[in-house]
Amino acid sequence: MSFIAAAFITIAGTASAENPIVKLETNVGDITVLLYADKAPKTVENFLAHVDDGFYKHTIFHRVIDNFMVQGGGFDVDLKQKDSGRTVVNESKNRLHNDRGTLAMARTSDPDSAGSQFFINQRNNPRLDWTPFKPGYTVFGEVISGMRIVDFMASTPTGNAMGSTDKGKMPLQNVPLDPIVLLRVTRVSK
């Protein structure tokens, strides 16, 4: 083996150890994501805790908007909201941008309210980035395979639906008419 090949294998192995890779298996195809544990460590730790607990199994992408993003990780196939009770501090000051193909945490108006819901940017969305005047949405990964699946998801017909929470009914918009199910999320590398 040449020195260059050995060096590449060493570098790739080191990057993999620091930045895990996960596979999102959906009923419309698979999406592979590199997580930025080196730049959003608390967010990646939170996401992987949900992965390891099987939290995402049979959740749906409940909000898809063409030319914007696809969002999942918070509702099951019956549109019942799932809540793990975990939240994570906003790490959007990491200066990663909400560019096409990046994975970011969804949240409420409280910057530190991100729990299990995440979204994949279908286009560059600079208005979602951190600025000194507003907290952004924490980017913590990037699609490395399967962006055509994200594009397909974003282009599916949507409508309004009624979800449910522990507090009652919740109107939802931009819900795919044919459910896009997250069958499971697994680690490809640690």
XYZ file of C-alpha atoms in Angstrom:
190
model
C 0.000 0.000 0.000
C 1.356 3.405 -0.894
C 2.009 6.129 1.663
C -0.724 8.326 0.137
C -3.327 5.545 0.314
C -2.385 4.796 3.930
C -2.600 8.489 4.814
C -6.048 8.760 3.182
C -7.338 5.724 5.081
C -6.011 7.178 8.342
C -7.601 10.577 7.699
C -10.931 9.024 6.630
C -10.955 6.794 9.710
C -10.248 9.753 11.987
C -12.967 11.898 10.407
C -15.435 9.027 10.698
C -14.635 8.582 14.393
C -15.205 12.283 15.066
C -18.161 12.824 12.754
C -20.550 9.876 12.662
C -22.607 8.878 9.649
C -26.262 7.834 9.915
C -28.725 6.396 7.424
C -32.339 7.573 7.346
C -34.354 4.738 5.831
C -37.697 5.956 4.491
C -40.488 4.363 2.499
C -39.384 6.445 -0.521
C -35.630 5.801 -0.317
C -32.574 6.178 1.882
C -30.705 9.320 2.890
C -27.181 9.129 4.319
C -26.021 11.986 6.530
C -22.631 13.008 7.913
C -23.082 14.530 11.392
C -20.872 17.420 12.522
C -20.014 16.311 16.053
C -16.938 18.537 15.900
C -19.032 21.691 15.286
C -22.356 20.927 17.006
C -21.413 18.378 19.687
C -24.443 18.773 21.964
C -26.879 18.678 19.057
C -25.272 15.573 17.548
C -25.249 13.907 20.971
C -28.979 14.677 21.353
C -29.793 13.409 17.839
C -27.799 10.201 18.340
C -29.529 9.588 21.689
C -32.839 9.622 19.779
C -31.339 7.344 17.107
C -29.990 4.877 19.670
C -33.325 4.803 21.538
C -35.208 3.990 18.321
C -37.242 7.175 18.784
C -37.457 7.929 15.062
C -38.804 4.493 14.081
C -42.094 4.949 12.190
C -42.171 8.710 12.544
C -43.058 10.741 9.475
C -41.882 13.746 7.569
C -44.896 15.794 8.591
C -44.001 19.100 6.934
C -42.592 19.360 3.427
C -42.318 22.565 1.437
C -40.912 22.450 -2.079
C -37.898 24.707 -2.619
C -37.474 25.095 1.162
C -37.128 22.010 3.381
C -38.526 18.692 4.648
C -39.178 18.291 8.385
C -39.618 15.152 10.459
C -38.926 13.452 13.734
C -41.899 14.678 15.742
C -45.058 12.827 14.687
C -45.951 9.178 14.210
C -47.899 7.766 11.269
C -51.201 8.601 13.027
C -50.114 12.277 13.343
C -49.713 11.921 17.106
C -46.907 14.116 18.345
C -43.945 12.309 19.895
C -41.943 14.035 22.607
C -38.851 12.497 24.138
C -38.669 15.167 26.828
C -35.120 16.017 25.727
C -34.080 19.437 24.516
C -30.718 20.805 23.516
C -29.086 24.213 23.725
C -28.939 26.115 20.428
C -25.510 25.791 18.814
C -26.205 27.923 15.730
C -23.293 30.210 16.599
C -21.146 27.436 15.113
C -21.430 29.461 11.890
C -22.528 26.478 9.819
C -25.015 27.635 7.213
C -28.469 26.310 6.369
C -27.362 25.441 2.852
C -28.893 22.920 0.481
C -28.492 19.413 1.862
C -27.742 20.394 5.444
C -29.559 18.906 8.429
C -30.735 21.327 11.128
C -32.820 21.209 14.296
C -36.393 22.464 14.263
C -37.491 24.469 17.296
C -40.100 26.876 18.616
C -39.473 30.591 19.145
C -37.378 29.573 22.175
C -33.854 29.123 20.735
C -33.105 26.298 23.198
C -36.294 24.294 22.559
C -35.005 21.870 19.898
C -35.854 18.307 20.837
C -36.266 15.538 18.273
C -37.562 17.360 15.197
C -35.116 18.124 12.427
C -35.232 19.325 8.852
C -33.205 18.952 5.692
C -32.711 22.135 3.695
C -33.724 21.660 0.078
C -32.118 24.958 -0.915
C -29.827 27.549 0.658
C -31.817 29.209 3.464
C -29.593 32.011 4.832
C -32.498 33.545 6.766
C -32.318 30.493 9.073
C -28.670 31.166 9.992
C -27.444 32.738 13.228
C -26.829 36.483 13.219
C -25.933 38.814 16.108
C -29.578 39.950 16.008
C -31.396 36.616 15.957
C -30.702 33.043 16.919
C -30.614 30.669 14.005
C -31.416 27.028 13.520
C -28.538 24.734 14.426
C -26.989 22.955 11.456
C -25.510 19.658 12.604
C -25.058 17.526 9.506
C -25.093 17.223 5.737
C -26.617 14.789 3.263
C -23.833 12.835 1.572
C -26.128 10.491 -0.366
C -29.817 10.615 -1.225
C -30.455 14.275 -1.980
C -32.659 13.174 -4.885
C -34.871 11.494 -2.254
C -35.109 14.809 -0.369
C -36.065 16.568 -3.614
C -38.718 13.929 -4.303
C -40.097 14.302 -0.771
C -40.275 18.084 -1.087
C -42.195 17.856 -4.354
C -44.933 15.528 -3.100
C -48.498 16.876 -2.900
C -49.446 18.201 0.531
C -52.477 19.389 2.414
C -53.715 20.318 5.854
C -54.296 17.735 8.575
C -55.194 17.551 12.243
C -52.476 16.218 14.508
C -52.796 15.422 18.179
C -50.695 16.233 21.216
C -51.021 15.575 24.921
C -52.798 18.940 25.106
C -55.335 18.258 22.351
C -55.624 18.781 18.622
C -53.030 20.606 16.549
C -53.592 21.845 12.991
C -50.746 20.937 10.646
C -49.948 22.389 7.233
C -47.880 21.076 4.338
C -48.458 17.445 5.351
C -47.731 14.925 2.561
C -50.966 13.370 1.287
C -49.120 10.051 0.979
C -47.175 9.634 4.239
C -43.395 9.709 4.035
C -42.392 7.328 6.797
C -39.028 7.283 8.508
C -38.752 3.528 8.939
C -35.627 3.790 11.049
C -32.409 5.705 11.539
C -29.206 3.745 12.095
C -25.555 4.530 12.629
C -23.356 3.672 9.674
C -20.238 4.704 11.596
C -19.678 5.657 15.202
